[in-house]
Short mmCIF file of C-alpha atoms in Angstrom, two decimals:
data_model
loop_
_atom_site.label_atom_id
_atom_site.label_comp_id
_atom_site.label_asym_id
_atom_site.label_seq_id
_atom_site.Cartn_x
_atom_site.Cartn_y
_atom_site.Cartn_z
CA MET R 191 20.86 10.15 -0.79
CA LYS R 192 23.16 12.94 -0.59
CA PHE R 193 26.34 12.44 -1.44
CA ASP R 194 30.04 14.24 -1.74
CA LEU R 195 33.13 13.77 -1.50
CA ASP R 196 35.41 16.22 1.31
CA GLN R 197 38.02 17.90 1.04
CA GLU R 198 39.87 15.19 2.17
CA GLN R 199 39.33 12.68 0.36
CA ARG R 200 39.67 15.63 -3.10
CA ASP R 201 43.10 15.72 -2.05
CA PHE R 202 44.11 12.47 -1.76
CA ALA R 203 42.56 11.35 -5.31
CA ALA R 204 44.77 14.90 -6.28
CA SER R 205 48.09 13.57 -4.63
CA ILE R 206 47.44 10.15 -6.54
CA ASP R 207 46.99 12.34 -9.80
CA ALA R 208 50.25 14.32 -9.49
CA ALA R 209 52.41 11.19 -8.64
CA LEU R 210 51.14 9.12 -11.71
CA GLY R 211 51.16 11.87 -13.62
CA ALA R 212 54.91 12.49 -13.48
CA ALA R 213 55.21 8.74 -13.66
CA ASP R 214 54.91 8.24 -17.47
CA VAL R 215 52.40 5.62 -17.06
CA PRO R 216 51.82 4.34 -20.17
CA GLY R 217 55.40 3.84 -21.02
CA ALA R 218 54.80 1.45 -17.83
CA VAL R 219 51.82 -0.22 -19.67
CA ARG R 220 53.45 -0.97 -23.25
CA ALA R 221 56.44 -2.49 -20.90
CA TRP R 222 53.90 -4.28 -19.47
CA SER R 223 52.93 -6.02 -22.07
CA GLN R 224 56.17 -7.11 -23.51
CA GLY R 225 55.84 -9.13 -20.54
CA ASP R 226 59.03 -6.60 -18.24
CA ALA R 227 57.43 -5.47 -15.13
CA GLU R 228 60.13 -3.64 -13.89
CA ARG R 229 58.80 0.22 -15.28
CA GLY R 230 55.06 -1.35 -14.02
CA ARG R 231 56.77 -2.51 -10.05
CA GLN R 232 57.95 1.59 -9.67
CA VAL R 233 54.16 2.60 -10.49
CA TRP R 234 53.04 0.27 -7.49
CA ASN R 235 56.20 1.01 -4.93
CA GLN R 236 54.58 5.10 -5.67
CA LEU R 237 51.45 4.10 -4.96
CA ALA R 238 52.40 2.59 -1.40
CA GLU R 239 54.42 5.12 -0.47
CA LEU R 240 50.91 7.29 -1.55
CA GLY R 241 49.24 4.99 1.26
CA VAL R 242 47.16 3.22 -1.85
CA THR R 243 48.27 -0.61 -1.03
CA ALA R 244 47.12 0.33 2.49
CA LEU R 245 43.79 1.36 2.09
CA ALA R 246 41.63 -1.64 1.92
CA VAL R 247 44.00 -3.79 4.51
CA PRO R 248 43.48 -3.75 7.94
CA GLU R 249 45.29 -1.79 10.68
CA GLU R 250 45.88 -4.32 12.68
CA PHE R 251 47.95 -5.67 9.72
CA ASP R 252 50.07 -2.14 9.16
CA GLY R 253 46.97 -0.88 6.98
CA ILE R 254 44.93 2.22 6.97
CA GLY R 255 41.56 0.69 7.27
CA ALA R 256 40.02 2.92 4.45
CA HIS R 257 37.00 3.66 3.82
CA PRO R 258 35.02 1.72 0.97
CA VAL R 259 34.31 5.13 -0.74
CA ASP R 260 38.50 6.11 0.25
CA LEU R 261 39.21 2.97 -1.35
CA VAL R 262 37.10 2.99 -5.24
CA LEU R 263 38.42 6.73 -4.85
CA ALA R 264 41.53 5.70 -5.37
CA ILE R 265 40.99 3.09 -8.05
CA GLU R 266 39.03 5.46 -9.36
CA ALA R 267 42.33 7.18 -10.07
CA LEU R 268 44.64 4.28 -11.15
CA GLY R 269 41.26 3.37 -13.46
CA ARG R 270 42.12 7.00 -14.85
CA TRP R 271 46.30 6.69 -14.61
CA CYS R 272 45.79 3.01 -16.60
CA VAL R 273 48.03 1.80 -14.52
CA PRO R 274 49.13 -1.63 -14.78
CA GLY R 275 48.65 -4.84 -12.66
CA PRO R 276 46.27 -6.45 -11.20
CA VAL R 277 45.08 -3.67 -8.77
CA VAL R 278 41.46 -4.78 -8.33
CA GLU R 279 42.42 -7.81 -7.46
CA SER R 280 45.69 -7.01 -4.92
CA ILE R 281 44.44 -3.62 -3.50
CA ALA R 282 40.83 -4.93 -3.12
CA VAL R 283 39.72 -8.04 -2.70
CA ALA R 284 43.26 -9.72 -1.83
CA PRO R 285 43.04 -7.87 1.72
CA ILE R 286 39.50 -9.99 1.78
CA LEU R 287 40.58 -13.58 0.85
CA LEU R 288 43.88 -13.25 3.03
CA ALA R 289 42.02 -12.05 6.50
CA GLY R 290 41.91 -15.47 7.35
CA SER R 291 44.67 -17.12 5.74
CA PRO R 292 47.31 -19.09 8.41
CA ASP R 293 49.75 -16.30 7.01
CA ALA R 294 47.65 -12.95 7.32
CA ALA R 295 49.75 -11.37 9.46
CA SER R 296 52.89 -11.47 7.16
CA GLN R 297 50.70 -11.85 3.69
CA LEU R 298 48.67 -8.27 4.74
CA ALA R 299 51.69 -6.18 6.07
CA GLY R 300 53.38 -7.29 2.92
CA LEU R 301 50.19 -6.00 0.18
CA ALA R 302 49.98 -2.69 2.50
CA ALA R 303 53.64 -2.07 2.11
CA GLY R 304 53.25 -2.33 -1.45
CA GLU R 305 56.32 -5.66 -0.93
CA LEU R 306 53.74 -7.76 -2.23
CA ILE R 307 51.34 -8.00 -5.19
CA ALA R 308 48.77 -10.51 -5.17
CA THR R 309 45.74 -11.99 -7.95
CA VAL R 310 42.92 -13.50 -7.46
CA ALA R 311 40.77 -16.25 -9.57
CA LEU R 312 37.04 -16.72 -8.33
CA PRO R 313 35.33 -18.66 -10.19
CA PRO R 314 32.43 -18.52 -12.20
CA HIS R 315 32.48 -14.84 -12.54
CA THR R 316 36.34 -14.51 -13.05
CA PRO R 317 37.74 -18.00 -13.12
CA ARG R 318 41.48 -17.01 -14.56
CA ALA R 319 43.46 -15.22 -12.48
CA LEU R 320 44.94 -11.84 -13.71
CA ASP R 321 49.10 -11.22 -14.18
CA ALA R 322 49.76 -14.00 -11.78
CA GLN R 323 52.76 -14.07 -13.42
CA ALA R 324 53.87 -10.39 -12.09
CA ALA R 325 51.82 -11.76 -8.62
CA ASP R 326 53.95 -12.63 -5.23
CA VAL R 327 50.84 -14.31 -4.09
CA VAL R 328 48.25 -16.15 -6.31
CA LEU R 329 45.03 -17.03 -4.83
CA LEU R 330 42.03 -19.10 -5.69
CA ALA R 331 38.83 -18.43 -3.72
CA GLU R 332 34.93 -20.32 -3.98
CA ASN R 333 32.35 -21.17 -2.17
CA GLY R 334 33.55 -19.40 1.19
CA GLN R 335 37.07 -21.38 0.90
CA ALA R 336 40.16 -19.20 -0.21
CA GLY R 337 43.87 -20.63 -0.88
CA THR R 338 47.08 -20.15 -2.57
CA ALA R 339 46.96 -21.22 -6.40
CA GLN R 340 50.00 -22.93 -8.44
CA VAL R 341 49.88 -20.73 -12.04
CA GLY R 342 49.38 -22.74 -15.18
CA ALA R 343 48.51 -22.00 -18.78
CA ARG R 344 48.49 -18.29 -20.11
CA HIS R 345 45.13 -17.24 -22.14
CA ALA R 346 45.84 -13.89 -24.53
CA SER R 347 43.35 -10.66 -23.51
CA VAL R 348 42.22 -7.82 -25.68
CA ASP R 349 44.20 -5.70 -23.34
CA PRO R 350 47.79 -7.12 -24.34
CA SER R 351 49.06 -5.91 -20.79
CA ARG R 352 46.22 -7.36 -19.17
CA GLY R 353 47.26 -11.29 -19.34
CA VAL R 354 45.20 -14.04 -17.48
CA PHE R 355 46.23 -17.57 -16.59
CA ASP R 356 44.82 -20.76 -15.10
CA VAL R 357 45.37 -21.92 -11.69
CA THR R 358 45.60 -24.79 -9.61
CA ALA R 359 44.77 -24.94 -5.84
CA THR R 360 48.04 -26.15 -4.28
CA GLY R 361 46.45 -27.47 -1.25
CA ASP R 362 45.42 -26.10 2.20
CA SER R 363 42.31 -23.79 2.35
CA TRP R 364 40.66 -21.61 4.81
CA ASN R 365 37.26 -19.74 5.29
CA ALA R 366 37.08 -16.74 3.50
CA ASP R 367 33.71 -14.49 2.87
CA THR R 368 34.39 -15.01 -1.32
CA ALA R 369 30.69 -13.78 -1.89
CA ARG R 370 32.39 -10.36 0.17
CA ALA R 371 34.82 -10.39 -1.74
CA TYR R 372 33.16 -10.29 -5.15
CA GLU R 373 30.77 -8.05 -4.86
CA MET R 374 34.49 -5.76 -4.02
CA GLY R 375 35.52 -7.01 -6.80
CA ALA R 376 32.84 -5.74 -8.93
CA LEU R 377 32.99 -2.58 -7.10
CA ALA R 378 36.42 -1.30 -7.86
CA THR R 379 36.12 -2.48 -11.63
CA ALA R 380 33.44 0.05 -11.78
CA ALA R 381 35.34 2.73 -10.26
CA GLN R 382 37.88 1.49 -12.67
CA LEU R 383 36.04 2.23 -15.44
CA ILE R 384 35.12 5.03 -14.53
CA GLY R 385 38.39 6.79 -14.03
CA ALA R 386 39.17 5.18 -17.45
CA GLY R 387 36.28 7.03 -19.44
CA GLN R 388 37.48 9.74 -17.79
CA ALA R 389 40.09 9.78 -18.62
CA MET R 390 39.39 8.90 -22.46
CA LEU R 391 37.05 11.92 -22.32
CA ASN R 392 39.75 14.10 -20.85
CA ILE R 393 41.94 13.15 -24.17
CA ALA R 394 39.44 13.44 -26.75
CA VAL R 395 38.48 16.89 -25.43
CA ASP R 396 42.11 17.94 -25.73
CA TYR R 397 42.24 16.94 -28.93
CA ALA R 398 39.17 18.73 -30.31
CA LYS R 399 41.11 21.65 -29.02
CA GLN R 400 43.51 21.25 -31.11
CA ARG R 401 42.74 19.21 -34.06
CA THR R 402 41.47 21.16 -37.46
CA GLN R 403 39.63 20.71 -40.40
CA PHE R 404 38.65 23.00 -42.66
CA GLY R 405 39.98 25.98 -40.88
CA ARG R 406 38.55 25.28 -37.62
CA VAL R 407 39.16 22.92 -34.91
CA ILE R 408 36.61 20.47 -34.35
CA GLY R 409 35.95 20.99 -31.25
CA GLY R 410 33.76 24.29 -32.18
CA TYR R 411 31.38 21.44 -34.38
CA GLN R 412 28.33 20.80 -32.68
CA ALA R 413 28.36 17.70 -33.60
CA ILE R 414 31.50 17.13 -31.42
CA LYS R 415 30.40 19.18 -28.87
CA HIS R 416 27.24 16.94 -28.26
CA LYS R 417 29.12 13.74 -28.31
CA LEU R 418 31.39 14.79 -25.86
CA ALA R 419 29.17 16.51 -23.80
CA ASP R 420 26.74 12.66 -23.73
CA VAL R 421 29.25 11.06 -22.51
CA HIS R 422 30.17 13.50 -19.69
CA ILE R 423 26.96 13.35 -18.50
CA ALA R 424 26.80 9.53 -18.73
CA LEU R 425 30.38 9.60 -16.58
CA GLU R 426 28.11 12.01 -13.91
CA LEU R 427 25.29 9.80 -13.68
CA ALA R 428 27.78 6.78 -13.06
CA ARG R 429 30.26 7.75 -10.71
CA PRO R 430 27.07 8.42 -8.00
CA LEU R 431 25.88 5.13 -8.31
CA VAL R 432 29.42 4.07 -7.85
CA TYR R 433 29.78 5.28 -4.49
CA GLY R 434 26.27 5.13 -3.63
CA ALA R 435 27.15 1.18 -3.40
CA ALA R 436 29.96 1.75 -1.63
CA LEU R 437 28.49 2.72 1.27
CA SER R 438 26.17 -0.18 0.63
CA PHE R 439 29.04 -2.22 0.58
CA ALA R 440 30.44 -0.46 3.78
CA ASP R 441 26.92 -1.01 5.78
CA ASN R 442 26.64 -4.64 4.62
CA SER R 443 23.44 -3.33 3.25
CA ALA R 444 20.47 -6.16 1.96
CA ASP R 445 20.82 -3.76 -1.14
CA THR R 446 24.46 -4.38 -1.55
CA ALA R 447 24.23 -6.75 -4.68
CA ARG R 448 22.22 -4.75 -6.32
CA ASP R 449 23.73 -1.57 -6.02
CA VAL R 450 26.96 -3.28 -6.66
CA SER R 451 25.74 -4.57 -9.93
CA ALA R 452 23.76 -1.06 -11.18
CA ALA R 453 27.38 0.67 -10.74
CA LYS R 454 29.39 -1.77 -12.85
CA VAL R 455 26.30 -1.83 -15.99
CA ALA R 456 26.05 2.10 -15.65
CA ALA R 457 29.94 2.45 -15.18
CA SER R 458 30.39 -0.02 -18.35
CA ASP R 459 27.65 2.19 -20.10
CA ALA R 460 29.50 5.06 -19.58
CA ALA R 461 33.20 3.55 -20.41
CA LEU R 462 32.19 2.42 -23.66
CA LEU R 463 30.23 5.29 -24.75
CA ALA R 464 33.75 6.97 -24.06
CA ALA R 465 35.50 4.67 -26.09
CA HIS R 466 32.96 5.15 -28.80
CA SER R 467 33.47 8.64 -28.79
CA ALA R 468 37.32 9.04 -28.30
CA LEU R 469 37.80 6.85 -31.04
CA GLN R 470 35.24 8.77 -33.29
CA THR R 471 37.08 11.85 -32.22
CA HIS R 472 40.46 11.24 -33.33
CA GLY R 473 39.46 9.06 -35.86
CA ALA R 474 41.51 5.69 -37.05
CA ILE R 475 44.90 7.68 -35.20
CA GLY R 476 43.11 6.38 -32.34
CA PHE R 477 43.61 3.06 -32.54
CA THR R 478 46.84 3.25 -33.29
CA SER R 479 49.97 1.42 -31.12
CA GLU R 480 51.54 4.92 -30.98
CA CYS R 481 48.67 6.77 -29.81
CA ASP R 482 48.05 6.50 -25.62
CA LEU R 483 44.50 6.17 -26.39
CA SER R 484 44.41 3.32 -27.49
CA LEU R 485 46.03 1.53 -24.06
CA TRP R 486 42.55 2.64 -22.51
CA LEU R 487 40.37 1.75 -25.23
CA LEU R 488 41.69 -1.47 -24.97
CA ARG R 489 41.74 -1.98 -21.26
CA VAL R 490 38.10 -0.60 -21.34
CA GLN R 491 37.04 -3.57 -23.43
CA ALA R 492 39.12 -5.69 -21.16
CA LEU R 493 37.50 -4.67 -18.06
CA ARG R 494 33.82 -4.68 -18.94
CA PRO R 495 33.20 -8.49 -18.73
CA ALA R 496 36.12 -8.53 -15.75
CA TRP R 497 34.45 -9.88 -12.54
CA GLY R 498 30.66 -10.08 -14.15
CA ASP R 499 30.06 -8.90 -17.44
CA ALA R 500 26.95 -6.83 -18.02
CA THR R 501 24.37 -9.65 -18.73
CA ALA R 502 25.41 -11.03 -15.50
CA HIS R 503 25.18 -7.67 -13.06
CA ARG R 504 21.64 -6.81 -14.94
CA ARG R 505 19.73 -9.90 -13.85
CA ARG R 506 21.04 -9.47 -10.61
CA VAL R 507 19.39 -5.84 -10.75
CA LEU R 508 16.08 -7.45 -11.66
CA GLU R 509 16.02 -9.93 -9.12
CA ALA R 510 16.81 -7.57 -6.59
CA ILE R 511 13.54 -5.22 -7.81
#
C-alpha cells in the first residue's frame, strides 16, 4: 500500500500544532492534575474552534464527518502536546456510541461545538471511565448496548492528570456498535501514543543539543545519536501502521481488528522506547515534576494499557494470522 498525507492534511496538523504551541498545555495538564479543569477546558475550546471536536460527528449533527485518517492525524497532534482530558473517548469513541441515542441530535451537536465533553467505559478492556469528573456525558457500553452512566469511586492512575472512575448504568440504553467503538478507541490511542513518542523525541533532541558534558554537547556522542535514531526509526515504522489501520477502519475491512491491534502494539512499543531514551538522555532531572518531559513519561505509561494492553492486541494479531 502506498500512502502519504496530502498538503491539506499537513496544513491541518500544522494549525493544531500552532494553536497548542501557544496555549501552555503543560500548565493546563498540571492544573488538571490538581482538579482544576478550567485551563484544560480553554484548550478544548481552541480545539473546537479548529474543528477537532467535530471531526467524528456526522454532518447531519453539525459535525464534519471526517475520514478516520484525518481523525487519527488530529489525535496524534493532541498526543504530541499532551492535551488533558478524555481525548480519545470524547472526540473519537463517543460519536459512534451516541449515534443511536434518543438525544443524539443535541448531544452530538454539543460534542461538535465543544460545548460537551464525553467519556466512555467499555468493558472488559476499558472497564472504567476516564476523567468522568470533568465530563458532561458519561457512557457505559457493552455487548451492543450503550447508555448513560452514574459516576462512582475514583481510582488513581500512574498519570495524575488521568483519573479513572467506576461507573454504573443509570437506566435506558440503546443499540450501539460497541465493537466498532472499541476498534476506534484502540486506534485513536495508538495515534495518541505516536504523538507522545514524537514529542519526547523532539524534547530529547533539543536537550542533547544544549546539555554539555566533558566539554562537548552530549548530542555529539555516538551513543546518544544512535539511541535517538532508534526512536526515530521506531516511530516512522509505527506511524504508517496507524494510518493503514485507519484506512481499514474506514473501509470496514475484515482485517480491521488485526490492523488496529498491530498499530496499537507498534505505537506502544515505539512510545515506550521514546520514553526510555528521552529519560536516559536527560538523566534523573527528566522525571522531576518541574520538567515538562515528566508529563509525557507518565502519559505514555497510562496510555499503553488503555483500550487493550499489548498482550491482548498481540493475541488478536496472532489469531488473525
